[in-house]
Amino acid sequence: MATIEECRTALGKFSDNMQGAEGDARAAAALDRSVSCHITDLDVTFTGRMTGGRIEVDQTRPGPPRERAQIRLAMAGDDLVALVDGELNFATAWGKGRVKLEASLLDLFRLRKLL
């Protein structure tokens, strides 16, 4: 099972990857939205903001998200690490229910280019 620190590192790596995105993916990465990522097996939530082509994590709190972010992710820590390392395909994981993504319909259309 991935640790909280491994999950934080994975989110940082994902943020770095977003910053290097090009074309349509770069436009999706440029959104300015609140973000939460609930790591279900650790029962911890990272909250922050997607802005300037990066995800800036400001808080790590125990339990599910306390506030409703504009973009909400939920998954196991191992799945987060595998997604960022390219070992798990987002569409496959989402289709199997291993990853949950909630956002407005417009944001979902934009994010599909990034994920």
XYZ file of N, CA and C in Angstrom, residues 44-85:
126
model
N -7.393 9.694 3.451
C -6.804 11.028 3.532
C -7.147 11.769 2.243
N -7.294 13.087 2.350
C -7.630 13.901 1.186
C -6.606 15.011 1.012
N -6.090 15.102 -0.204
C -5.225 16.219 -0.591
C -6.127 17.259 -1.236
N -6.008 18.505 -0.824
C -6.792 19.573 -1.440
C -5.850 20.655 -1.933
N -6.300 21.329 -2.967
C -5.484 22.403 -3.513
C -6.147 23.033 -4.712
N -5.329 23.500 -5.627
C -5.815 24.237 -6.775
C -5.037 23.836 -8.018
N -5.771 23.672 -9.111
C -5.155 23.503 -10.420
C -5.105 24.902 -11.018
N -3.913 25.405 -11.217
C -3.751 26.749 -11.765
C -2.381 26.879 -12.415
N -2.317 27.642 -13.471
C -1.042 27.881 -14.139
C -0.403 26.617 -14.681
N -1.221 25.622 -15.032
C -0.682 24.386 -15.572
C -0.111 23.452 -14.531
N -0.410 23.683 -13.261
C 0.094 22.847 -12.162
C -1.015 22.562 -11.166
N -0.795 21.575 -10.338
C -1.654 21.334 -9.184
C -0.845 21.701 -7.954
N -1.338 22.666 -7.221
C -0.684 23.098 -5.985
C -1.478 22.516 -4.812
N -0.881 21.577 -4.080
C -1.536 20.972 -2.923
C -1.267 21.836 -1.713
N -2.360 22.351 -1.074
C -2.149 23.170 0.117
C -2.410 22.423 1.412
N -3.260 21.414 1.383
C -3.583 20.733 2.634
C -3.712 19.232 2.434
N -3.393 18.520 3.499
C -3.640 17.090 3.576
C -4.433 16.883 4.850
N -5.622 16.329 4.703
C -6.510 16.156 5.865
C -6.979 14.711 5.959
N -7.207 14.244 7.181
C -7.771 12.902 7.321
C -9.228 12.879 6.859
N -9.655 11.741 6.349
C -11.051 11.559 5.958
C -11.352 12.043 4.558
N -12.637 11.947 4.201
C -13.076 12.403 2.877
C -13.026 13.927 2.788
N -13.161 14.481 1.590
C -13.109 15.942 1.439
C -14.179 16.623 2.289
N -13.801 17.703 2.935
C -14.746 18.463 3.759
C -15.561 19.441 2.929
N -14.953 19.933 1.874
C -15.631 20.874 0.977
C -15.664 20.276 -0.415
N -16.620 20.690 -1.202
C -16.786 20.165 -2.554
C -15.903 20.963 -3.523
N -14.830 20.337 -3.967
C -13.939 20.966 -4.941
C -14.576 20.902 -6.325
N -14.112 21.748 -7.222
C -14.641 21.754 -8.586
C -14.233 20.495 -9.350
N -13.059 19.955 -9.046
C -12.593 18.703 -9.634
C -12.273 17.772 -8.478
N -12.948 16.606 -8.459
C -12.811 15.675 -7.349
C -12.381 14.301 -7.855
N -11.289 13.814 -7.298
C -10.779 12.483 -7.616
C -10.838 11.614 -6.362
N -11.039 10.317 -6.547
C -10.979 9.357 -5.446
C -10.406 8.055 -5.994
N -9.446 7.504 -5.267
C -8.806 6.245 -5.696
C -7.918 5.744 -4.571
N -7.448 4.515 -4.709
C -6.470 3.954 -3.778
C -5.097 4.563 -4.067
N -4.259 4.618 -3.054
C -2.928 5.185 -3.210
C -2.087 4.468 -4.257
N -2.156 3.141 -4.271
C -1.393 2.376 -5.266
C -1.840 2.713 -6.684
N -3.146 2.966 -6.863
C -3.644 3.323 -8.194
C -3.148 4.701 -8.614
N -3.081 5.640 -7.681
C -2.550 6.971 -8.001
C -1.102 6.856 -8.467
N -0.301 6.124 -7.720
C 1.112 5.959 -8.071
C 1.239 5.272 -9.426
N 0.449 4.225 -9.655
C 0.506 3.500 -10.934
C 0.058 4.375 -12.103
N -0.960 5.196 -11.904
C -1.418 6.104 -12.962
C -0.312 7.070 -13.363
N 0.295 7.687 -12.371
C 1.324 8.694 -12.648
C 2.571 8.052 -13.257
N 2.884 6.825 -12.848
C 4.055 6.132 -13.394
C 3.786 5.514 -14.764
